Amino acid sequence: MPVFLVGFMGSGKTHWGKIWAEEQQLDFYDLDEIIQADQGRSINTIFDADGEEFFRKLETVTLMRFTGKENCLLACGGGTPCYNNNMDWMNNNGTTVYLDARPGFILDRVKEEIDKRPLINKLNESELLFFIEQKLKERVPIYRQAKIVLDAESLDKNSLMNINKYA
Ligand code: S3P
């Protein structure tokens, strides 16, 4: 079964996902990267041209391709678990791991690369913190349905070592 890594933008899904996949000889995938490659355009362009709802459909369809896929780890987008019952689907079809992070930690990480994220690219720093706090409140109850919850602020390369016992 696949490992599905979930958590807010900037919580380290791609960074740690690559490290853990290598440590455990899993194939690494990034959902946003797959969508961008399939579409031949950036996430920003998809949002601008076709809207968020269209993007959420693409996310779900792309996620479904992981049905029954073995030995792989997928870094999801921050919103992936929160639409179209994707969290339930992931819990039934893989091992879900949530990287739990505080708003301040997230702010420090996303403000460096705000441009490539359509939900936040028009916000100034104080609007950004407010947005993160609000969205986290909405999303945390869903993220916390993951089988494994890890503290995003104290991770190392061994944090996911015991993943097999949850599969
Ligand atoms: C989103 C997070 C992004 C990307 C899109 C929407 C979200 O992924 O899927 O911009 O709704 O939180 P990252 O979490 O990898 O930045």
CSV table of N, CA and C and ligand atoms in Angstrom, one decimal:
chain,number,residue,atom,x,y,z
A,1,MET,N,0.8,-1.2,0.0
A,1,MET,CA,0.0,0.0,0.0
A,1,MET,C,0.9,1.3,0.0
A,2,PRO,N,0.4,2.3,-0.7
A,2,PRO,CA,1.2,3.5,-0.7
A,2,PRO,C,1.2,4.2,0.7
A,3,VAL,N,2.3,5.0,0.9
A,3,VAL,CA,2.3,5.9,2.1
A,3,VAL,C,1.8,7.3,1.5
A,4,PHE,N,0.8,7.9,2.2
A,4,PHE,CA,0.4,9.2,1.7
A,4,PHE,C,0.8,10.2,2.8
A,5,LEU,N,1.6,11.2,2.4
A,5,LEU,CA,2.1,12.2,3.3
A,5,LEU,C,1.2,13.5,3.2
A,6,VAL,N,0.5,13.9,4.3
A,6,VAL,CA,-0.4,15.0,4.2
A,6,VAL,C,0.1,16.1,5.2
A,7,GLY,N,-0.4,17.3,5.0
A,7,GLY,CA,-0.1,18.4,5.9
A,7,GLY,C,-0.2,19.7,5.2
A,8,PHE,N,-0.1,20.8,5.9
A,8,PHE,CA,-0.3,22.1,5.3
A,8,PHE,C,0.9,22.4,4.4
A,9,MET,N,0.7,23.4,3.5
A,9,MET,CA,1.8,24.0,2.7
A,9,MET,C,2.9,24.3,3.6
A,10,GLY,N,4.1,24.0,3.2
A,10,GLY,CA,5.3,24.4,4.0
A,10,GLY,C,5.6,23.5,5.2
A,11,SER,N,4.9,22.4,5.4
A,11,SER,CA,5.1,21.6,6.6
A,11,SER,C,6.3,20.6,6.3
A,12,GLY,N,6.7,20.5,5.0
A,12,GLY,CA,7.9,19.7,4.7
A,12,GLY,C,7.6,18.3,4.0
A,13,LYS,N,6.4,18.2,3.4
A,13,LYS,CA,6.0,17.0,2.8
A,13,LYS,C,7.0,16.5,1.7
A,14,THR,N,7.3,17.4,0.9
A,14,THR,CA,8.2,17.1,-0.2
A,14,THR,C,9.6,16.8,0.3
A,15,HIS,N,10.1,17.7,1.1
A,15,HIS,CA,11.5,17.6,1.6
A,15,HIS,C,11.7,16.2,2.4
A,16,TRP,N,10.8,16.0,3.4
A,16,TRP,CA,11.0,14.8,4.1
A,16,TRP,C,10.5,13.5,3.4
A,17,GLY,N,9.5,13.7,2.5
A,17,GLY,CA,9.1,12.6,1.7
A,17,GLY,C,10.2,12.0,0.9
A,18,LYS,N,11.0,12.8,0.3
A,18,LYS,CA,12.1,12.3,-0.6
A,18,LYS,C,13.1,11.6,0.3
A,19,ILE,N,13.4,12.2,1.5
A,19,ILE,CA,14.4,11.6,2.4
A,19,ILE,C,13.9,10.2,2.8
A,20,TRP,N,12.7,10.1,3.3
A,20,TRP,CA,12.2,8.9,3.8
A,20,TRP,C,12.0,7.8,2.8
A,21,ALA,N,11.6,8.3,1.6
A,21,ALA,CA,11.4,7.3,0.5
A,21,ALA,C,12.8,6.7,0.2
A,22,GLU,N,13.8,7.5,0.2
A,22,GLU,CA,15.1,6.9,-0.1
A,22,GLU,C,15.6,6.0,1.0
A,23,GLU,N,15.4,6.4,2.2
A,23,GLU,CA,15.8,5.6,3.4
A,23,GLU,C,15.1,4.2,3.3
A,24,GLN,N,13.9,4.2,2.9
A,24,GLN,CA,13.1,2.9,2.9
A,24,GLN,C,12.9,2.3,1.6
A,25,GLN,N,13.7,2.7,0.6
A,25,GLN,CA,13.6,2.2,-0.7
A,25,GLN,C,12.1,2.2,-1.3
A,26,LEU,N,11.5,3.3,-1.1
A,26,LEU,CA,10.2,3.5,-1.7
A,26,LEU,C,10.3,4.4,-2.9
A,27,ASP,N,9.4,4.3,-3.9
A,27,ASP,CA,9.4,5.3,-5.0
A,27,ASP,C,8.7,6.5,-4.5
A,28,PHE,N,9.4,7.7,-4.8
A,28,PHE,CA,8.8,9.0,-4.3
A,28,PHE,C,8.0,9.6,-5.4
A,29,TYR,N,6.8,10.1,-5.1
A,29,TYR,CA,6.0,10.9,-6.0
A,29,TYR,C,5.5,12.2,-5.3
A,30,ASP,N,5.3,13.2,-6.1
A,30,ASP,CA,4.7,14.5,-5.6
A,30,ASP,C,3.5,14.8,-6.4
A,31,LEU,N,2.3,14.8,-5.7
A,31,LEU,CA,1.1,15.0,-6.5
A,31,LEU,C,1.0,16.2,-7.4
A,32,ASP,N,1.5,17.4,-6.8
A,32,ASP,CA,1.5,18.6,-7.6
A,32,ASP,C,2.4,18.4,-8.9
A,33,GLU,N,3.5,17.7,-8.7
A,33,GLU,CA,4.5,17.6,-9.8
A,33,GLU,C,3.8,16.7,-10.9
A,34,ILE,N,3.1,15.7,-10.5
A,34,ILE,CA,2.4,14.8,-11.5
A,34,ILE,C,1.4,15.6,-12.3
A,35,ILE,N,0.6,16.4,-11.5
A,35,ILE,CA,-0.4,17.2,-12.2
A,35,ILE,C,0.2,18.2,-13.1
A,36,GLN,N,1.2,18.8,-12.7
A,36,GLN,CA,1.9,19.8,-13.6
A,36,GLN,C,2.5,19.2,-14.8
A,37,ALA,N,3.1,18.0,-14.7
A,37,ALA,CA,3.6,17.3,-15.8
A,37,ALA,C,2.5,16.9,-16.8
A,38,ASP,N,1.5,16.3,-16.2
A,38,ASP,CA,0.3,15.8,-17.1
A,38,ASP,C,-0.3,17.0,-17.8
A,39,GLN,N,-0.4,18.1,-17.2
A,39,GLN,CA,-1.1,19.3,-17.7
A,39,GLN,C,-0.2,20.1,-18.6
A,40,GLY,N,1.1,20.0,-18.4
A,40,GLY,CA,2.1,20.8,-19.1
A,40,GLY,C,1.9,22.3,-18.7
A,41,ARG,N,1.5,22.6,-17.5
A,41,ARG,CA,1.4,23.9,-17.0
A,41,ARG,C,1.5,23.9,-15.5
A,42,SER,N,1.7,25.1,-14.9
A,42,SER,CA,1.9,25.2,-13.5
A,42,SER,C,0.6,25.1,-12.7
A,43,ILE,N,0.7,24.9,-11.4
A,43,ILE,CA,-0.5,24.9,-10.5
A,43,ILE,C,-1.1,26.3,-10.6
A,44,ASN,N,-0.3,27.3,-10.6
A,44,ASN,CA,-0.8,28.7,-10.7
A,44,ASN,C,-1.6,28.9,-11.9
A,45,THR,N,-1.1,28.4,-13.0
A,45,THR,CA,-1.8,28.6,-14.3
A,45,THR,C,-3.1,27.8,-14.3
A,46,ILE,N,-3.1,26.6,-13.8
A,46,ILE,CA,-4.3,25.8,-13.7
A,46,ILE,C,-5.4,26.6,-12.9
A,47,PHE,N,-5.0,27.1,-11.7
A,47,PHE,CA,-5.9,27.9,-10.9
A,47,PHE,C,-6.5,29.1,-11.6
A,48,ASP,N,-5.6,29.8,-12.3
A,48,ASP,CA,-6.0,31.0,-13.0
A,48,ASP,C,-6.9,30.7,-14.1
A,49,ALA,N,-6.5,29.7,-14.9
A,49,ALA,CA,-7.3,29.5,-16.1
A,49,ALA,C,-8.6,28.7,-15.9
A,50,ASP,N,-8.5,27.8,-15.0
A,50,ASP,CA,-9.7,26.8,-14.8
A,50,ASP,C,-10.3,26.8,-13.4
A,51,GLY,N,-9.7,27.5,-12.5
A,51,GLY,CA,-10.3,27.6,-11.2
A,51,GLY,C,-9.9,26.5,-10.2
A,52,GLU,N,-10.2,26.7,-8.9
A,52,GLU,CA,-9.8,25.7,-7.9
A,52,GLU,C,-10.6,24.4,-8.0
A,53,GLU,N,-11.9,24.5,-8.4
A,53,GLU,CA,-12.7,23.3,-8.4
A,53,GLU,C,-12.1,22.3,-9.4
A,54,PHE,N,-11.7,22.9,-10.6
A,54,PHE,CA,-11.1,22.0,-11.6
A,54,PHE,C,-9.8,21.4,-11.1
A,55,PHE,N,-9.0,22.2,-10.4
A,55,PHE,CA,-7.8,21.6,-9.8
A,55,PHE,C,-8.1,20.5,-8.8
A,56,ARG,N,-9.1,20.7,-8.0
A,56,ARG,CA,-9.5,19.7,-7.0
A,56,ARG,C,-9.9,18.4,-7.6
A,57,LYS,N,-10.5,18.5,-8.8
A,57,LYS,CA,-10.9,17.3,-9.5
A,57,LYS,C,-9.7,16.6,-10.1
A,58,LEU,N,-8.8,17.4,-10.6
A,58,LEU,CA,-7.5,16.8,-11.1
A,58,LEU,C,-6.8,16.0,-10.0
A,59,GLU,N,-6.7,16.7,-8.8
A,59,GLU,CA,-6.1,16.1,-7.7
A,59,GLU,C,-6.7,14.7,-7.3
A,60,THR,N,-8.0,14.7,-7.3
A,60,THR,CA,-8.6,13.4,-6.9
A,60,THR,C,-8.4,12.3,-8.0
A,61,VAL,N,-8.6,12.7,-9.2
A,61,VAL,CA,-8.4,11.7,-10.3
A,61,VAL,C,-6.9,11.2,-10.3
A,62,THR,N,-6.0,12.1,-10.0
A,62,THR,CA,-4.6,11.7,-10.0
A,62,THR,C,-4.3,10.8,-8.8
A,63,LEU,N,-4.9,11.2,-7.7
A,63,LEU,CA,-4.7,10.4,-6.4
A,63,LEU,C,-5.2,8.9,-6.7
A,64,MET,N,-6.3,8.8,-7.4
A,64,MET,CA,-6.9,7.4,-7.6
A,64,MET,C,-5.9,6.5,-8.3
A,65,ARG,N,-5.0,7.1,-9.1
A,65,ARG,CA,-4.0,6.2,-9.8
A,65,ARG,C,-3.1,5.5,-8.9
A,66,PHE,N,-3.1,5.8,-7.6
A,66,PHE,CA,-2.3,5.1,-6.6
A,66,PHE,C,-3.0,3.9,-6.0
A,67,THR,N,-4.2,3.6,-6.5
A,67,THR,CA,-4.9,2.4,-6.0
A,67,THR,C,-4.0,1.2,-6.2
A,68,GLY,N,-3.7,0.5,-5.1
A,68,GLY,CA,-3.0,-0.8,-5.2
A,68,GLY,C,-1.5,-0.6,-5.5
A,69,LYS,N,-1.0,0.5,-5.6
A,69,LYS,CA,0.4,0.7,-5.9
A,69,LYS,C,1.3,0.4,-4.7
A,70,GLU,N,2.3,-0.4,-4.9
A,70,GLU,CA,3.1,-0.9,-3.8
A,70,GLU,C,4.4,-0.1,-3.7
A,71,ASN,N,5.0,-0.1,-2.5
A,71,ASN,CA,6.3,0.5,-2.3
A,71,ASN,C,6.5,1.9,-2.8
A,72,CYS,N,5.6,2.7,-2.5
A,72,CYS,CA,5.7,4.1,-2.9
A,72,CYS,C,5.3,5.1,-1.8
A,73,LEU,N,5.7,6.3,-1.9
A,73,LEU,CA,5.4,7.4,-1.0
A,73,LEU,C,4.9,8.6,-1.8
A,74,LEU,N,3.7,9.1,-1.6
A,74,LEU,CA,3.2,10.2,-2.3
A,74,LEU,C,3.1,11.4,-1.4
A,75,ALA,N,3.8,12.5,-1.7
A,75,ALA,CA,3.6,13.8,-1.0
A,75,ALA,C,2.4,14.4,-1.6
A,76,CYS,N,1.4,14.6,-0.9
A,76,CYS,CA,0.1,15.2,-1.4
A,76,CYS,C,0.2,16.7,-1.3
A,77,GLY,N,-0.7,17.4,-2.0
A,77,GLY,CA,-0.8,18.9,-1.8
A,77,GLY,C,-1.5,19.2,-0.5
A,78,GLY,N,-1.3,20.4,0.0
A,78,GLY,CA,-1.9,20.7,1.3
A,78,GLY,C,-3.4,20.5,1.4
A,79,GLY,N,-4.1,20.7,0.3
A,79,GLY,CA,-5.5,20.6,0.3
A,79,GLY,C,-6.1,19.2,-0.1
A,80,THR,N,-5.2,18.4,-0.5
A,80,THR,CA,-5.7,17.1,-1.1
A,80,THR,C,-6.6,16.3,-0.1
A,81,PRO,N,-6.3,16.2,1.2
A,81,PRO,CA,-7.2,15.4,2.0
A,81,PRO,C,-8.5,16.0,2.2
A,82,CYS,N,-8.6,17.3,1.9
A,82,CYS,CA,-9.8,18.0,2.4
A,82,CYS,C,-10.9,18.2,1.4
A,83,TYR,N,-10.8,17.5,0.2
A,83,TYR,CA,-11.8,17.6,-0.8
A,83,TYR,C,-12.2,16.2,-1.3
A,84,ASN,N,-13.4,16.0,-1.7
A,84,ASN,CA,-13.9,14.8,-2.4
A,84,ASN,C,-13.7,13.5,-1.5
A,85,ASN,N,-13.7,13.7,-0.2
A,85,ASN,CA,-13.5,12.5,0.7
A,85,ASN,C,-12.2,11.8,0.5
A,86,ASN,N,-11.2,12.6,0.0
A,86,ASN,CA,-9.9,12.0,-0.3
A,86,ASN,C,-9.2,11.4,1.0
A,87,MET,N,-9.5,12.0,2.1
A,87,MET,CA,-8.8,11.5,3.3
A,87,MET,C,-9.3,10.1,3.7
A,88,ASP,N,-10.6,9.9,3.5
A,88,ASP,CA,-11.2,8.5,3.8
A,88,ASP,C,-10.6,7.5,2.8
A,89,TRP,N,-10.5,8.0,1.5
A,89,TRP,CA,-10.0,7.1,0.5
A,89,TRP,C,-8.5,6.7,0.8
A,90,MET,N,-7.8,7.7,1.2
A,90,MET,CA,-6.4,7.4,1.5
A,90,MET,C,-6.2,6.5,2.7
A,91,ASN,N,-7.1,6.7,3.7
A,91,ASN,CA,-7.0,5.8,4.9
A,91,ASN,C,-7.4,4.4,4.6
A,92,ASN,N,-8.3,4.2,3.5
A,92,ASN,CA,-8.6,2.9,3.1
A,92,ASN,C,-7.7,2.3,2.2
A,93,ASN,N,-6.8,3.1,1.6
A,93,ASN,CA,-6.0,2.6,0.5
A,93,ASN,C,-4.5,2.8,0.7
A,94,GLY,N,-4.1,3.1,1.9
A,94,GLY,CA,-2.7,3.3,2.2
A,94,GLY,C,-2.5,3.7,3.6
A,95,THR,N,-1.2,4.0,3.9
A,95,THR,CA,-0.8,4.5,5.3
A,95,THR,C,-0.7,6.0,5.2
A,96,THR,N,-1.5,6.7,6.0
A,96,THR,CA,-1.5,8.1,6.0
A,96,THR,C,-0.7,8.7,7.1
A,97,VAL,N,0.1,9.7,6.7
A,97,VAL,CA,1.0,10.3,7.7
A,97,VAL,C,0.8,11.8,7.7
A,98,TYR,N,0.5,12.4,8.8
A,98,TYR,CA,0.3,13.9,8.9
A,98,TYR,C,1.5,14.5,9.5
A,99,LEU,N,2.1,15.5,8.8
A,99,LEU,CA,3.1,16.4,9.4
A,99,LEU,C,2.5,17.6,10.1
A,100,ASP,N,2.5,17.6,11.4
A,100,ASP,CA,1.8,18.6,12.2
A,100,ASP,C,2.7,19.8,12.4
A,101,ALA,N,2.2,21.0,12.0
A,101,ALA,CA,3.1,22.1,12.2
A,101,ALA,C,2.3,23.3,12.7
A,102,ARG,N,2.9,24.2,13.5
A,102,ARG,CA,2.2,25.4,14.0
A,102,ARG,C,2.2,26.5,12.9
A,103,PRO,N,1.3,27.5,13.0
A,103,PRO,CA,1.2,28.5,12.0
A,103,PRO,C,2.5,29.3,11.8
A,104,GLY,N,3.2,29.6,12.9
A,104,GLY,CA,4.5,30.3,12.8
A,104,GLY,C,5.5,29.6,12.0
A,105,PHE,N,5.6,28.3,12.2
A,105,PHE,CA,6.5,27.4,11.5
A,105,PHE,C,6.2,27.4,10.0
A,106,ILE,N,4.9,27.3,9.7
A,106,ILE,CA,4.4,27.3,8.3
A,106,ILE,C,4.7,28.6,7.7
A,107,LEU,N,4.4,29.7,8.4
A,107,LEU,CA,4.6,31.1,7.8
A,107,LEU,C,6.1,31.3,7.4
A,108,ASP,N,7.0,30.9,8.3
A,108,ASP,CA,8.5,31.1,8.0
A,108,ASP,C,8.8,30.3,6.7
A,109,ARG,N,8.2,29.2,6.5
A,109,ARG,CA,8.6,28.4,5.3
A,109,ARG,C,7.9,28.8,4.0
A,110,VAL,N,6.6,29.2,4.1
A,110,VAL,CA,5.9,29.5,2.9
A,110,VAL,C,6.2,30.9,2.4
A,111,LYS,N,6.6,31.8,3.3
A,111,LYS,CA,6.8,33.2,2.8
A,111,LYS,C,8.0,33.3,1.8
A,112,GLU,N,8.9,32.4,1.9
A,112,GLU,CA,10.1,32.4,0.9
A,112,GLU,C,9.6,32.0,-0.5
A,113,GLU,N,8.6,31.2,-0.6
A,113,GLU,CA,8.2,30.7,-1.9
A,113,GLU,C,6.7,30.9,-2.1
A,114,ILE,N,6.2,32.1,-1.8
A,114,ILE,CA,4.8,32.4,-1.9
A,114,ILE,C,4.3,32.4,-3.3
A,115,ASP,N,5.2,32.7,-4.3
A,115,ASP,CA,4.7,32.9,-5.7
A,115,ASP,C,4.1,31.7,-6.3
A,116,LYS,N,4.6,30.5,-6.0
A,116,LYS,CA,4.1,29.4,-6.7
A,116,LYS,C,2.9,28.8,-6.1
A,117,ARG,N,2.3,29.4,-5.1
A,117,ARG,CA,1.1,28.9,-4.4
A,117,ARG,C,-0.1,29.8,-4.6
A,118,PRO,N,-1.0,29.4,-5.5
A,118,PRO,CA,-2.1,30.3,-5.9
A,118,PRO,C,-3.0,30.7,-4.7
A,119,LEU,N,-3.1,30.0,-3.7
A,119,LEU,CA,-4.0,30.4,-2.6
A,119,LEU,C,-3.5,31.5,-1.8
A,120,ILE,N,-2.2,31.8,-1.9
A,120,ILE,CA,-1.5,32.8,-1.0
A,120,ILE,C,-0.7,33.8,-1.7
A,121,ASN,N,-0.6,33.7,-3.0
A,121,ASN,CA,0.4,34.5,-3.7
A,121,ASN,C,0.0,36.0,-3.8
A,122,LYS,N,-1.2,36.4,-3.4
A,122,LYS,CA,-1.6,37.8,-3.4
A,122,LYS,C,-1.6,38.4,-2.0
A,123,LEU,N,-1.2,37.6,-1.0
A,123,LEU,CA,-1.3,38.1,0.4
A,123,LEU,C,0.0,38.7,0.9
A,124,ASN,N,-0.2,39.8,1.8
A,124,ASN,CA,1.0,40.3,2.5
A,124,ASN,C,1.2,39.5,3.7
A,125,GLU,N,2.3,39.8,4.5
A,125,GLU,CA,2.7,38.8,5.6
A,125,GLU,C,1.6,38.7,6.6
A,126,SER,N,1.0,39.8,7.0
A,126,SER,CA,0.0,39.7,8.1
A,126,SER,C,-1.3,39.0,7.6
A,127,GLU,N,-1.7,39.2,6.4
A,127,GLU,CA,-2.8,38.5,5.8
A,127,GLU,C,-2.4,37.0,5.7
A,128,LEU,N,-1.2,36.7,5.4
A,128,LEU,CA,-0.7,35.4,5.2
A,128,LEU,C,-0.9,34.6,6.5
A,129,LEU,N,-0.4,35.2,7.6
A,129,LEU,CA,-0.5,34.5,8.9
A,129,LEU,C,-2.0,34.2,9.3
A,130,PHE,N,-2.9,35.2,9.0
A,130,PHE,CA,-4.3,35.0,9.3
A,130,PHE,C,-4.9,33.9,8.4
A,131,PHE,N,-4.5,33.9,7.2
A,131,PHE,CA,-5.0,32.9,6.3
A,131,PHE,C,-4.5,31.5,6.8
A,132,ILE,N,-3.3,31.4,7.2
A,132,ILE,CA,-2.7,30.1,7.6
A,132,ILE,C,-3.5,29.6,8.9
A,133,GLU,N,-3.7,30.6,9.8
A,133,GLU,CA,-4.5,30.2,11.1
A,133,GLU,C,-5.9,29.7,10.7
A,134,GLN,N,-6.6,30.4,9.9
A,134,GLN,CA,-7.9,30.1,9.5
A,134,GLN,C,-8.0,28.7,8.8
A,135,LYS,N,-7.2,28.6,7.8
A,135,LYS,CA,-7.2,27.4,7.0
A,135,LYS,C,-6.8,26.1,7.8
A,136,LEU,N,-5.9,26.4,8.7
A,136,LEU,CA,-5.4,25.3,9.6
A,136,LEU,C,-6.6,24.8,10.5
A,137,LYS,N,-7.3,25.7,11.0
A,137,LYS,CA,-8.5,25.4,11.9
A,137,LYS,C,-9.5,24.5,11.1
A,138,GLU,N,-9.7,24.9,9.9
A,138,GLU,CA,-10.6,24.1,9.0
A,138,GLU,C,-10.1,22.7,8.7
A,139,ARG,N,-8.7,22.7,8.5
A,139,ARG,CA,-8.2,21.4,7.9
A,139,ARG,C,-7.6,20.4,9.0
A,140,VAL,N,-7.2,21.0,10.1
A,140,VAL,CA,-6.6,20.1,11.1
A,140,VAL,C,-7.5,18.9,11.5
A,141,PRO,N,-8.8,19.1,11.7
A,141,PRO,CA,-9.7,17.9,12.0
A,141,PRO,C,-9.6,16.8,10.9
A,142,ILE,N,-9.3,17.2,9.7
A,142,ILE,CA,-9.2,16.2,8.6
A,142,ILE,C,-7.8,15.6,8.6
A,143,TYR,N,-6.8,16.5,8.7
A,143,TYR,CA,-5.4,16.0,8.8
A,143,TYR,C,-5.2,15.0,9.9
A,144,ARG,N,-5.9,15.3,11.0
A,144,ARG,CA,-5.6,14.4,12.2
A,144,ARG,C,-6.3,13.0,12.1
A,145,GLN,N,-7.0,12.8,11.1
A,145,GLN,CA,-7.6,11.5,10.8
A,145,GLN,C,-6.5,10.5,10.3
A,146,ALA,N,-5.3,11.1,10.0
A,146,ALA,CA,-4.2,10.2,9.5
A,146,ALA,C,-3.8,9.2,10.5
A,147,LYS,N,-3.3,8.0,10.1
A,147,LYS,CA,-3.0,6.9,11.0
A,147,LYS,C,-1.7,7.3,11.8
A,148,ILE,N,-0.9,8.1,11.3
A,148,ILE,CA,0.4,8.5,12.0
A,148,ILE,C,0.4,10.0,12.0
A,149,VAL,N,0.7,10.6,13.2
A,149,VAL,CA,0.8,12.0,13.3
A,149,VAL,C,2.3,12.3,13.7
A,150,LEU,N,3.0,13.1,13.0
A,150,LEU,CA,4.4,13.4,13.3
A,150,LEU,C,4.5,14.9,13.5
A,151,ASP,N,5.4,15.3,14.5
A,151,ASP,CA,5.6,16.7,14.7
A,151,ASP,C,6.6,17.2,13.7
A,152,ALA,N,6.1,18.1,12.8
A,152,ALA,CA,6.9,18.5,11.6
A,152,ALA,C,8.1,19.3,12.1
A,153,GLU,N,8.1,19.8,13.3
A,153,GLU,CA,9.2,20.6,13.7
A,153,GLU,C,10.3,19.8,14.3
A,154,SER,N,10.2,18.6,14.5
A,154,SER,CA,11.3,17.8,15.1
A,154,SER,C,11.5,16.5,14.4
A,155,LEU,N,11.5,16.6,13.1
A,155,LEU,CA,11.7,15.4,12.2
A,155,LEU,C,13.2,15.1,12.0
A,156,ASP,N,13.5,13.8,11.7
A,156,ASP,CA,14.8,13.5,11.2
A,156,ASP,C,14.7,12.3,10.3
A,157,LYS,N,15.8,11.8,9.8
A,157,LYS,CA,15.6,10.8,8.7
A,157,LYS,C,15.1,9.5,9.2
A,158,ASN,N,15.0,9.3,10.5
A,158,ASN,CA,14.5,8.0,11.1
A,158,ASN,C,13.0,8.2,11.5
A,159,SER,N,12.4,9.3,11.4
A,159,SER,CA,11.1,9.5,12.0
A,159,SER,C,10.1,8.6,11.4
A,160,LEU,N,10.3,8.1,10.2
A,160,LEU,CA,9.3,7.2,9.6
A,160,LEU,C,9.7,5.7,9.6
A,161,MET,N,10.7,5.4,10.4
A,161,MET,CA,11.3,4.0,10.4
A,161,MET,C,10.3,2.9,10.7
A,162,ASN,N,9.3,3.2,11.6
A,162,ASN,CA,8.4,2.2,12.0
A,162,ASN,C,7.1,2.1,11.2
A,163,ILE,N,7.2,2.7,10.0
A,163,ILE,CA,6.0,2.8,9.2
A,163,ILE,C,5.3,1.5,9.0
A,164,ASN,N,6.1,0.4,8.8
A,164,ASN,CA,5.5,-0.9,8.4
A,164,ASN,C,4.5,-1.4,9.4
A,165,LYS,N,4.7,-1.1,10.7
A,165,LYS,CA,3.8,-1.6,11.7
A,165,LYS,C,2.4,-1.0,11.6
A,166,TYR,N,2.2,0.1,10.9
A,166,TYR,CA,0.9,0.7,10.7
A,166,TYR,C,0.2,0.2,9.4
A,167,ALA,N,0.9,-0.4,8.5
A,167,ALA,CA,0.4,-0.7,7.2
A,167,ALA,C,-0.8,-1.6,7.3
B,1,S3P,C1,-2.6,23.7,-1.8
B,1,S3P,C2,-1.3,23.3,-1.6
B,1,S3P,C3,-0.3,23.2,-2.6
B,1,S3P,C4,-1.0,23.0,-4.0
B,1,S3P,C5,-2.0,24.0,-4.3
B,1,S3P,C6,-3.1,24.1,-3.2
B,1,S3P,C7,-3.6,23.9,-0.7
B,1,S3P,O1,0.5,22.1,-2.3
B,1,S3P,O2,-1.6,21.7,-4.1
B,1,S3P,O3,-1.3,25.2,-4.3
B,1,S3P,O4,-4.8,23.9,-0.9
B,1,S3P,O5,-3.1,23.9,0.5
B,1,S3P,P1,1.7,22.2,-1.2
B,1,S3P,O6,1.1,21.8,0.1
B,1,S3P,O7,2.7,21.2,-1.7
B,1,S3P,O8,2.3,23.6,-1.3
